[in-house]
Amino acid sequence: MEMPTASRHEMGMEVQELTKTLMIFQQMEPLLYTIGRSYGCGDEEIARILFNCIFTLHDQKKKHGGEKDRTALIALFMKECRGIARPVEGDEFPSVISRLSESEREAVLLVYGAGLSLAAASSVMKNPEDGVKESLFRGIRFIRNHPGGTGCPEYHRLYVDYLERSIERTEKVAFEMHIHQCPGCQEDLATFQETLLELREFFERSHVPEGFRLKLDGLIDTELETRKKKNNKRKRTGIIALVAAFLLLFTGFITDGFASIYYTYADWKNDEDPLLREFYQSGIGERLNLTAEDNGVKITIKTAIADEIQTLVYYEIEDMEKDRRLMVDTENGFSLVNQIDFQDEGGSFYLEEGKSEEGNEEERNIHKGSFSLPPIVDDVENPLIKLSFTQLITMSPDMKSTMEVYATNAIEEMERTGGDWEFEIPVEKQESRVMKLGQEIEVEGLPVRLDEVIIAPTTTALTYSIREGQEEPSSIFHLLFDSIKTKEKAASLNWLSWPTFLEDYNDGWSAYRQNFDSLYFEELKEPELVFSTLQMHVSEQLKFKIDFTKPFPQVHEYGGGTILVEEPPKDRPGEVTMKMPLTDNRDFDTVSIMSKEEFEGEGDFRNDGEMESVYLDRNGKEFQEEDWDYEEVMKGNYPRSLTVKQSFKMFKQGKPAPDLIPTEFIIDGYEKTVFLDQSVPLKFKNK
């Protein structure tokens, strides 16, 4: 018997609405499946939870109307998973995540899995943003199986903000100055970011096994049959076939990935960079002059040069309506669409700030520069760079370079211009020359092996190895260079990248790479490597307690200097202030202090922001943070940063814990910087 017209209409509306619901979950299925695995759920349980969510949303829409956003759907799915969560043994990400605490697991899944902002994750978790950050930090630490870390505890709270590019400008500058001089924090932050990137990549590549779709299909099939019998308004064959057709649309969905791209900028005086002119003259690269216009602004990509070290893109921004110079917003307005075609730089860090050279200030509406992307993967055929610009920053008229923009604390208040500028840039990967060295030298007693120099079109890279801990087995060294000099030119250190760790060899050597300006078009006559500084972490342990029966300040000798413990406030005994005066014999720059409670996992002993440092240049001149010479920093001349005061508070689960009183303090070691006045001739093999 044929169904009445009204019933067919109702059935059609039912199928139409169910189809819309299925389409919503279609895009999210791989993510939701992976979230379910991360709660320790099996395929049957995940299919049942996803089925419940689909029909819950469908029935709510029928009853109340309206739509739920993606965040609400994820929260609904996670709520269902939470009731049957269980830890699962194994080394894969879902198993490791399942062993996190509830707050850590939810923070990791929402921010690094679903790609939510900290504010959105805070709303879902009903936890302040600081609590979400703390959960993220602890979660990443657990995932990488590195709960102790090597970095300074007072900077741990900045890791998430720094890597998510949400850190306040003043804190960012101070953090980067510290990072440049602290090998422990460099290693800690590098491994932290490496885990974060691996986690992002895992979620981006998540997929659903075929058997799971059959389970979900069966559940939906059964539910539709039940509803058909109950309402007697559906023809089973037609509806199931239609639903099954939509289930076939459940294909891999890639969530918004973390753009782990670090940009470098350089301004130049003339219409073209001298190196760019040499590229053209030698047939490397081609004049592209690709343009995109929006909102009265034209962006021109002049050319792109790729080699095994980096991919360098030259650009120009012209404001066609106003007398403004605009620069790319590196934190919020730039993305590499086809990031999968570029090598993962892992622990290599590049900062946003660029070289401080004089810009083209005579053209008040034009800004010229370049930015660096990771090298292109070798097996990519006919590579393209797919870029998207969405936001620009207005430079002040008196600013000559991007460095001046980032050096000011007012950057957050600067005018932004939005738009949509997209490019597909053809590029050819150029070959480099590899010059073998094999020299062994000593730097302040540290064995150093100079392995090779890579002469690439865009940069010069030195590969070297250090043998740590020969004289002092507990010391960790970090070597910085000044330049590679030839008879005609000095290739300065690329201060925008720290030395990149490459690998550990079985013979005890650890290999690194450092980039300098390009020597591709130079004759390497009498090359000489000039050293800058040696930074080291020295393991020297000290344990001490606050003795309230003795007068304050209480003095402890350490690292050639003294640590003065001030009397804690009577109403806040958990707050501790320590002073470290400058003395002639003081060997340490900074010390890593933790409480016994933090060491044993009962709480966090954190610097609460009251930290004072004094800076010394290589001539012993003392100056304060407001007198920081960015020009010298950009030349690689980092000063010593000596802590003279630190204040600490106890925290627990991201919140102040005034009732948690530290009983004992532990110092495992300190950082120090040695200025070097040393150079060595480079002796290439088979030259």
Short mmCIF file of N, CA and C in Angstrom, two decimals, residues 421-556:
data_model
loop_
_atom_site.label_atom_id
_atom_site.label_comp_id
_atom_site.label_asym_id
_atom_site.label_seq_id
_atom_site.Cartn_x
_atom_site.Cartn_y
_atom_site.Cartn_z
N TRP A 421 44.82 37.81 1.01
CA TRP A 421 45.84 37.81 -0.03
C TRP A 421 46.40 36.39 -0.11
N GLU A 422 46.18 35.71 -1.22
CA GLU A 422 46.61 34.32 -1.34
C GLU A 422 47.55 34.17 -2.54
N PHE A 423 48.53 33.27 -2.38
CA PHE A 423 49.53 33.08 -3.42
C PHE A 423 49.84 31.60 -3.59
N GLU A 424 50.13 31.22 -4.83
CA GLU A 424 50.75 29.94 -5.15
C GLU A 424 52.06 30.26 -5.86
N ILE A 425 53.17 30.00 -5.18
CA ILE A 425 54.47 30.47 -5.63
C ILE A 425 55.30 29.29 -6.13
N PRO A 426 55.63 29.23 -7.40
CA PRO A 426 56.50 28.15 -7.89
C PRO A 426 57.93 28.36 -7.41
N VAL A 427 58.60 27.28 -7.10
CA VAL A 427 59.97 27.39 -6.59
C VAL A 427 60.75 26.14 -6.99
N GLU A 428 62.04 26.31 -7.18
CA GLU A 428 62.92 25.19 -7.52
C GLU A 428 63.98 25.06 -6.44
N LYS A 429 64.14 23.86 -5.93
CA LYS A 429 65.11 23.63 -4.87
C LYS A 429 66.52 23.60 -5.44
N GLN A 430 67.38 24.50 -4.92
CA GLN A 430 68.75 24.64 -5.42
C GLN A 430 69.72 23.73 -4.65
N GLU A 431 70.77 23.33 -5.33
CA GLU A 431 71.79 22.49 -4.69
C GLU A 431 72.78 23.34 -3.90
N SER A 432 73.39 22.73 -2.93
CA SER A 432 74.38 23.40 -2.09
C SER A 432 75.73 22.72 -2.24
N ARG A 433 76.78 23.42 -1.80
CA ARG A 433 78.12 22.84 -1.79
C ARG A 433 78.46 22.45 -0.35
N VAL A 434 78.96 21.25 -0.18
CA VAL A 434 79.33 20.76 1.15
C VAL A 434 80.85 20.71 1.24
N MET A 435 81.41 21.43 2.22
CA MET A 435 82.86 21.51 2.43
C MET A 435 83.21 20.78 3.73
N LYS A 436 83.90 19.65 3.61
CA LYS A 436 84.24 18.85 4.77
C LYS A 436 85.38 19.49 5.56
N LEU A 437 85.33 19.37 6.90
CA LEU A 437 86.37 19.94 7.76
C LEU A 437 87.10 18.85 8.55
N GLY A 438 86.46 18.33 9.59
CA GLY A 438 87.10 17.30 10.41
C GLY A 438 88.16 17.84 11.34
N GLN A 439 88.01 19.09 11.82
CA GLN A 439 88.98 19.69 12.74
C GLN A 439 88.53 19.48 14.18
N GLU A 440 89.48 19.19 15.06
CA GLU A 440 89.19 19.09 16.49
C GLU A 440 89.96 20.18 17.22
N ILE A 441 89.23 20.96 18.03
CA ILE A 441 89.83 22.06 18.77
C ILE A 441 89.28 22.03 20.20
N GLU A 442 89.75 22.97 21.02
CA GLU A 442 89.22 23.14 22.37
C GLU A 442 88.80 24.57 22.57
N VAL A 443 87.64 24.77 23.22
CA VAL A 443 87.15 26.10 23.55
C VAL A 443 86.91 26.13 25.06
N GLU A 444 87.76 26.83 25.78
CA GLU A 444 87.67 26.89 27.24
C GLU A 444 87.65 25.48 27.83
N GLY A 445 88.49 24.60 27.28
CA GLY A 445 88.58 23.24 27.77
C GLY A 445 87.51 22.30 27.23
N LEU A 446 86.57 22.82 26.43
CA LEU A 446 85.50 22.01 25.86
C LEU A 446 85.94 21.46 24.51
N PRO A 447 85.96 20.13 24.32
CA PRO A 447 86.32 19.56 23.01
C PRO A 447 85.25 19.90 21.97
N VAL A 448 85.67 20.46 20.85
CA VAL A 448 84.77 20.84 19.77
C VAL A 448 85.30 20.26 18.47
N ARG A 449 84.43 19.66 17.67
CA ARG A 449 84.81 19.12 16.38
C ARG A 449 84.04 19.87 15.29
N LEU A 450 84.78 20.49 14.38
CA LEU A 450 84.17 21.19 13.25
C LEU A 450 84.04 20.20 12.11
N ASP A 451 82.80 19.87 11.74
CA ASP A 451 82.54 18.76 10.82
C ASP A 451 82.47 19.19 9.36
N GLU A 452 81.62 20.18 9.05
CA GLU A 452 81.48 20.61 7.66
C GLU A 452 80.81 21.97 7.58
N VAL A 453 80.98 22.60 6.43
CA VAL A 453 80.30 23.86 6.12
C VAL A 453 79.45 23.63 4.88
N ILE A 454 78.17 23.96 4.98
CA ILE A 454 77.25 23.85 3.85
C ILE A 454 77.08 25.24 3.25
N ILE A 455 77.51 25.40 2.01
CA ILE A 455 77.39 26.68 1.31
C ILE A 455 76.13 26.63 0.47
N ALA A 456 75.03 27.15 1.01
CA ALA A 456 73.75 27.15 0.32
C ALA A 456 73.49 28.55 -0.25
N PRO A 457 72.63 28.66 -1.25
CA PRO A 457 72.35 29.98 -1.82
C PRO A 457 71.85 30.99 -0.80
N THR A 458 70.99 30.56 0.13
CA THR A 458 70.37 31.52 1.05
C THR A 458 71.12 31.69 2.36
N THR A 459 72.02 30.78 2.68
CA THR A 459 72.69 30.85 3.98
C THR A 459 73.95 30.00 3.95
N THR A 460 74.76 30.16 4.98
CA THR A 460 75.93 29.30 5.20
C THR A 460 75.73 28.59 6.52
N ALA A 461 75.81 27.27 6.52
CA ALA A 461 75.53 26.48 7.72
C ALA A 461 76.79 25.74 8.17
N LEU A 462 77.12 25.91 9.42
CA LEU A 462 78.24 25.19 10.03
C LEU A 462 77.70 24.02 10.83
N THR A 463 78.17 22.81 10.53
CA THR A 463 77.85 21.64 11.34
C THR A 463 79.05 21.34 12.23
N TYR A 464 78.77 21.24 13.52
CA TYR A 464 79.85 21.00 14.48
C TYR A 464 79.35 20.07 15.57
N SER A 465 80.28 19.52 16.32
CA SER A 465 79.94 18.60 17.40
C SER A 465 80.69 19.01 18.65
N ILE A 466 80.07 18.79 19.78
CA ILE A 466 80.74 19.05 21.06
C ILE A 466 80.68 17.78 21.90
N ARG A 467 81.73 17.62 22.67
CA ARG A 467 81.80 16.44 23.55
C ARG A 467 81.64 16.94 24.97
N GLU A 468 80.41 16.84 25.46
CA GLU A 468 80.09 17.44 26.73
C GLU A 468 80.59 16.60 27.89
N GLY A 469 80.96 17.32 28.94
CA GLY A 469 81.21 16.65 30.20
C GLY A 469 82.48 15.85 30.28
N GLN A 470 83.54 16.27 29.57
CA GLN A 470 84.80 15.52 29.66
C GLN A 470 85.55 15.87 30.94
N GLU A 471 85.68 17.17 31.20
CA GLU A 471 86.35 17.59 32.43
C GLU A 471 85.35 17.62 33.59
N GLU A 472 84.12 18.09 33.31
CA GLU A 472 83.07 18.15 34.31
C GLU A 472 81.88 17.35 33.79
N PRO A 473 81.77 16.11 34.19
CA PRO A 473 80.73 15.24 33.63
C PRO A 473 79.32 15.78 33.82
N SER A 474 79.10 16.68 34.76
CA SER A 474 77.75 17.15 35.03
C SER A 474 77.41 18.42 34.28
N SER A 475 78.31 18.93 33.43
CA SER A 475 78.07 20.19 32.76
C SER A 475 77.46 20.00 31.38
N ILE A 476 76.56 20.92 31.01
CA ILE A 476 75.96 20.95 29.68
C ILE A 476 76.39 22.25 29.02
N PHE A 477 76.92 22.16 27.82
CA PHE A 477 77.49 23.33 27.16
C PHE A 477 76.64 23.77 25.98
N HIS A 478 76.71 25.05 25.70
CA HIS A 478 76.01 25.63 24.55
C HIS A 478 76.94 26.68 23.96
N LEU A 479 77.38 26.43 22.74
CA LEU A 479 78.40 27.27 22.11
C LEU A 479 77.76 28.19 21.08
N LEU A 480 78.11 29.47 21.14
CA LEU A 480 77.61 30.45 20.19
C LEU A 480 78.77 31.07 19.42
N PHE A 481 78.50 31.40 18.15
CA PHE A 481 79.54 31.95 17.28
C PHE A 481 79.24 33.41 16.95
N ASP A 482 80.24 34.07 16.44
CA ASP A 482 80.08 35.45 15.99
C ASP A 482 79.94 35.53 14.48
N SER A 483 80.83 34.87 13.74
CA SER A 483 80.80 34.99 12.28
C SER A 483 81.76 33.99 11.65
N ILE A 484 81.65 33.86 10.32
CA ILE A 484 82.66 33.19 9.51
C ILE A 484 83.26 34.27 8.61
N LYS A 485 84.53 34.50 8.76
CA LYS A 485 85.19 35.58 8.01
C LYS A 485 86.02 35.01 6.86
N THR A 486 85.96 35.69 5.73
CA THR A 486 86.87 35.42 4.63
C THR A 486 87.71 36.68 4.41
N LYS A 487 88.56 36.61 3.43
CA LYS A 487 89.42 37.76 3.17
C LYS A 487 88.61 38.96 2.70
N GLU A 488 87.45 38.71 2.08
CA GLU A 488 86.65 39.79 1.51
C GLU A 488 85.40 40.11 2.32
N LYS A 489 84.91 39.18 3.13
CA LYS A 489 83.61 39.37 3.74
C LYS A 489 83.51 38.63 5.06
N ALA A 490 82.66 39.15 5.95
CA ALA A 490 82.34 38.46 7.20
C ALA A 490 80.87 38.04 7.15
N ALA A 491 80.61 36.75 7.21
CA ALA A 491 79.24 36.25 7.25
C ALA A 491 78.80 36.17 8.70
N SER A 492 77.91 37.08 9.09
CA SER A 492 77.50 37.18 10.48
C SER A 492 76.58 36.03 10.86
N LEU A 493 76.53 35.77 12.16
CA LEU A 493 75.63 34.77 12.70
C LEU A 493 74.19 35.15 12.38
N ASN A 494 73.39 34.17 11.96
CA ASN A 494 71.95 34.39 11.82
C ASN A 494 71.34 34.29 13.20
N TRP A 495 71.17 35.44 13.84
CA TRP A 495 70.73 35.44 15.24
C TRP A 495 69.29 34.98 15.38
N LEU A 496 68.58 34.87 14.25
CA LEU A 496 67.18 34.47 14.30
C LEU A 496 67.00 32.98 14.56
N SER A 497 68.07 32.20 14.49
CA SER A 497 67.94 30.77 14.76
C SER A 497 68.99 30.36 15.77
N TRP A 498 68.58 29.58 16.75
CA TRP A 498 69.53 29.03 17.69
C TRP A 498 70.23 27.85 17.03
N PRO A 499 71.34 27.42 17.59
CA PRO A 499 71.97 26.21 17.06
C PRO A 499 70.98 25.04 17.09
N THR A 500 70.86 24.36 15.96
CA THR A 500 69.91 23.26 15.82
C THR A 500 70.58 21.95 16.20
N PHE A 501 69.99 21.25 17.15
CA PHE A 501 70.52 19.93 17.52
C PHE A 501 70.23 18.94 16.41
N LEU A 502 71.23 18.18 16.00
CA LEU A 502 71.07 17.21 14.91
C LEU A 502 70.98 15.78 15.43
N GLU A 503 71.98 15.33 16.16
CA GLU A 503 71.94 13.96 16.65
C GLU A 503 73.05 13.73 17.66
N ASP A 504 72.90 12.64 18.43
CA ASP A 504 73.94 12.17 19.34
C ASP A 504 74.65 10.99 18.69
N TYR A 505 75.97 11.01 18.70
CA TYR A 505 76.73 9.90 18.16
C TYR A 505 77.10 8.93 19.27
N ASN A 506 77.43 7.69 18.89
CA ASN A 506 77.76 6.68 19.88
C ASN A 506 79.06 6.96 20.61
N ASP A 507 79.91 7.80 20.00
CA ASP A 507 81.21 8.06 20.62
C ASP A 507 81.17 9.21 21.61
N GLY A 508 79.96 9.68 21.97
CA GLY A 508 79.85 10.73 22.97
C GLY A 508 79.75 12.13 22.43
N TRP A 509 79.86 12.29 21.12
CA TRP A 509 79.74 13.62 20.53
C TRP A 509 78.29 13.92 20.20
N SER A 510 77.91 15.20 20.32
CA SER A 510 76.57 15.66 19.95
C SER A 510 76.71 16.68 18.83
N ALA A 511 75.96 16.49 17.75
CA ALA A 511 76.10 17.33 16.55
C ALA A 511 75.05 18.44 16.54
N TYR A 512 75.49 19.64 16.08
CA TYR A 512 74.63 20.82 15.98
C TYR A 512 74.88 21.51 14.63
N ARG A 513 73.97 22.42 14.30
CA ARG A 513 74.15 23.24 13.11
C ARG A 513 73.78 24.68 13.42
N GLN A 514 74.61 25.61 12.92
CA GLN A 514 74.34 27.04 13.10
C GLN A 514 74.42 27.73 11.75
N ASN A 515 73.48 28.64 11.51
CA ASN A 515 73.40 29.35 10.23
C ASN A 515 74.06 30.73 10.30
N PHE A 516 74.67 31.11 9.19
CA PHE A 516 75.29 32.43 9.03
C PHE A 516 74.79 33.03 7.71
N ASP A 517 75.19 34.28 7.47
CA ASP A 517 74.86 34.89 6.19
C ASP A 517 75.45 34.07 5.04
N SER A 518 74.91 34.26 3.84
CA SER A 518 75.33 33.46 2.70
C SER A 518 76.73 33.84 2.21
N LEU A 519 77.51 32.82 1.91
CA LEU A 519 78.82 32.99 1.27
C LEU A 519 78.82 32.30 -0.10
N TYR A 520 77.63 32.09 -0.65
CA TYR A 520 77.48 31.30 -1.86
C TYR A 520 78.22 31.92 -3.04
N PHE A 521 78.27 33.24 -3.08
CA PHE A 521 78.88 33.92 -4.22
C PHE A 521 80.27 34.47 -3.89
N GLU A 522 80.84 34.03 -2.76
CA GLU A 522 82.14 34.53 -2.33
C GLU A 522 83.23 33.48 -2.57
N GLU A 523 84.45 33.96 -2.76
CA GLU A 523 85.61 33.07 -2.77
C GLU A 523 86.03 32.84 -1.32
N LEU A 524 86.14 31.58 -0.95
CA LEU A 524 86.44 31.26 0.44
C LEU A 524 87.95 31.33 0.69
N LYS A 525 88.47 32.56 0.64
CA LYS A 525 89.89 32.78 0.88
C LYS A 525 90.14 32.99 2.37
N GLU A 526 91.00 32.16 2.92
CA GLU A 526 91.41 32.25 4.31
C GLU A 526 90.21 32.33 5.25
N PRO A 527 89.29 31.36 5.18
CA PRO A 527 88.11 31.40 6.05
C PRO A 527 88.49 31.20 7.51
N GLU A 528 87.79 31.89 8.37
CA GLU A 528 88.10 31.87 9.79
C GLU A 528 86.79 31.88 10.58
N LEU A 529 86.69 31.01 11.57
CA LEU A 529 85.51 30.93 12.43
C LEU A 529 85.77 31.72 13.71
N VAL A 530 84.89 32.69 13.99
CA VAL A 530 85.04 33.55 15.16
C VAL A 530 83.99 33.16 16.19
N PHE A 531 84.44 32.91 17.42
CA PHE A 531 83.54 32.48 18.50
C PHE A 531 82.99 33.69 19.24
N SER A 532 81.84 33.48 19.90
CA SER A 532 81.19 34.56 20.64
C SER A 532 81.13 34.27 22.13
N THR A 533 80.31 33.29 22.52
CA THR A 533 80.13 32.99 23.94
C THR A 533 79.99 31.49 24.15
N LEU A 534 80.26 31.08 25.36
CA LEU A 534 80.04 29.71 25.79
C LEU A 534 79.09 29.76 26.98
N GLN A 535 77.93 29.15 26.81
CA GLN A 535 76.95 29.09 27.90
C GLN A 535 76.93 27.67 28.42
N MET A 536 76.85 27.53 29.71
CA MET A 536 76.89 26.18 30.28
C MET A 536 75.99 26.07 31.50
N HIS A 537 75.51 24.88 31.71
CA HIS A 537 74.78 24.54 32.93
C HIS A 537 75.72 23.68 33.78
N VAL A 538 75.99 24.13 34.97
CA VAL A 538 76.90 23.42 35.87
C VAL A 538 76.07 22.77 36.97
N SER A 539 76.20 21.47 37.11
CA SER A 539 75.46 20.75 38.14
C SER A 539 76.19 20.87 39.47
N GLU A 540 75.67 21.70 40.33
CA GLU A 540 76.22 21.86 41.68
C GLU A 540 75.02 21.93 42.62
N GLN A 541 74.83 20.91 43.44
CA GLN A 541 73.62 20.82 44.24
C GLN A 541 73.78 21.51 45.59
N LEU A 542 72.67 22.12 46.00
CA LEU A 542 72.60 22.74 47.33
C LEU A 542 71.19 22.54 47.86
N LYS A 543 71.07 22.07 49.09
CA LYS A 543 69.79 21.95 49.77
C LYS A 543 69.83 22.78 51.05
N PHE A 544 68.74 23.50 51.30
CA PHE A 544 68.70 24.30 52.53
C PHE A 544 67.26 24.51 52.95
N LYS A 545 67.08 24.83 54.24
CA LYS A 545 65.76 25.10 54.79
C LYS A 545 65.74 26.51 55.37
N ILE A 546 64.53 27.02 55.56
CA ILE A 546 64.37 28.28 56.29
C ILE A 546 64.28 27.94 57.77
N ASP A 547 65.17 28.52 58.55
CA ASP A 547 65.20 28.27 59.99
C ASP A 547 64.65 29.50 60.70
N PHE A 548 63.41 29.39 61.17
CA PHE A 548 62.76 30.55 61.79
C PHE A 548 63.31 30.87 63.17
N THR A 549 64.21 30.01 63.67
CA THR A 549 64.84 30.32 64.97
C THR A 549 66.08 31.19 64.80
N LYS A 550 66.49 31.42 63.54
CA LYS A 550 67.68 32.21 63.28
C LYS A 550 67.30 33.53 62.60
N PRO A 551 68.16 34.53 62.71
CA PRO A 551 67.84 35.84 62.11
C PRO A 551 67.88 35.80 60.58
N PHE A 552 67.20 36.78 59.98
CA PHE A 552 67.18 36.95 58.53
C PHE A 552 67.93 38.22 58.15
N PRO A 553 68.43 38.30 56.92
CA PRO A 553 68.41 37.26 55.87
C PRO A 553 69.36 36.13 56.21
N GLN A 554 68.99 34.92 55.77
CA GLN A 554 69.83 33.76 56.00
C GLN A 554 70.69 33.53 54.77
N VAL A 555 71.99 33.39 54.97
CA VAL A 555 72.97 33.40 53.89
C VAL A 555 73.42 31.98 53.56
N HIS A 556 73.45 31.69 52.25
CA HIS A 556 73.94 30.39 51.78
C HIS A 556 74.96 30.65 50.68
#
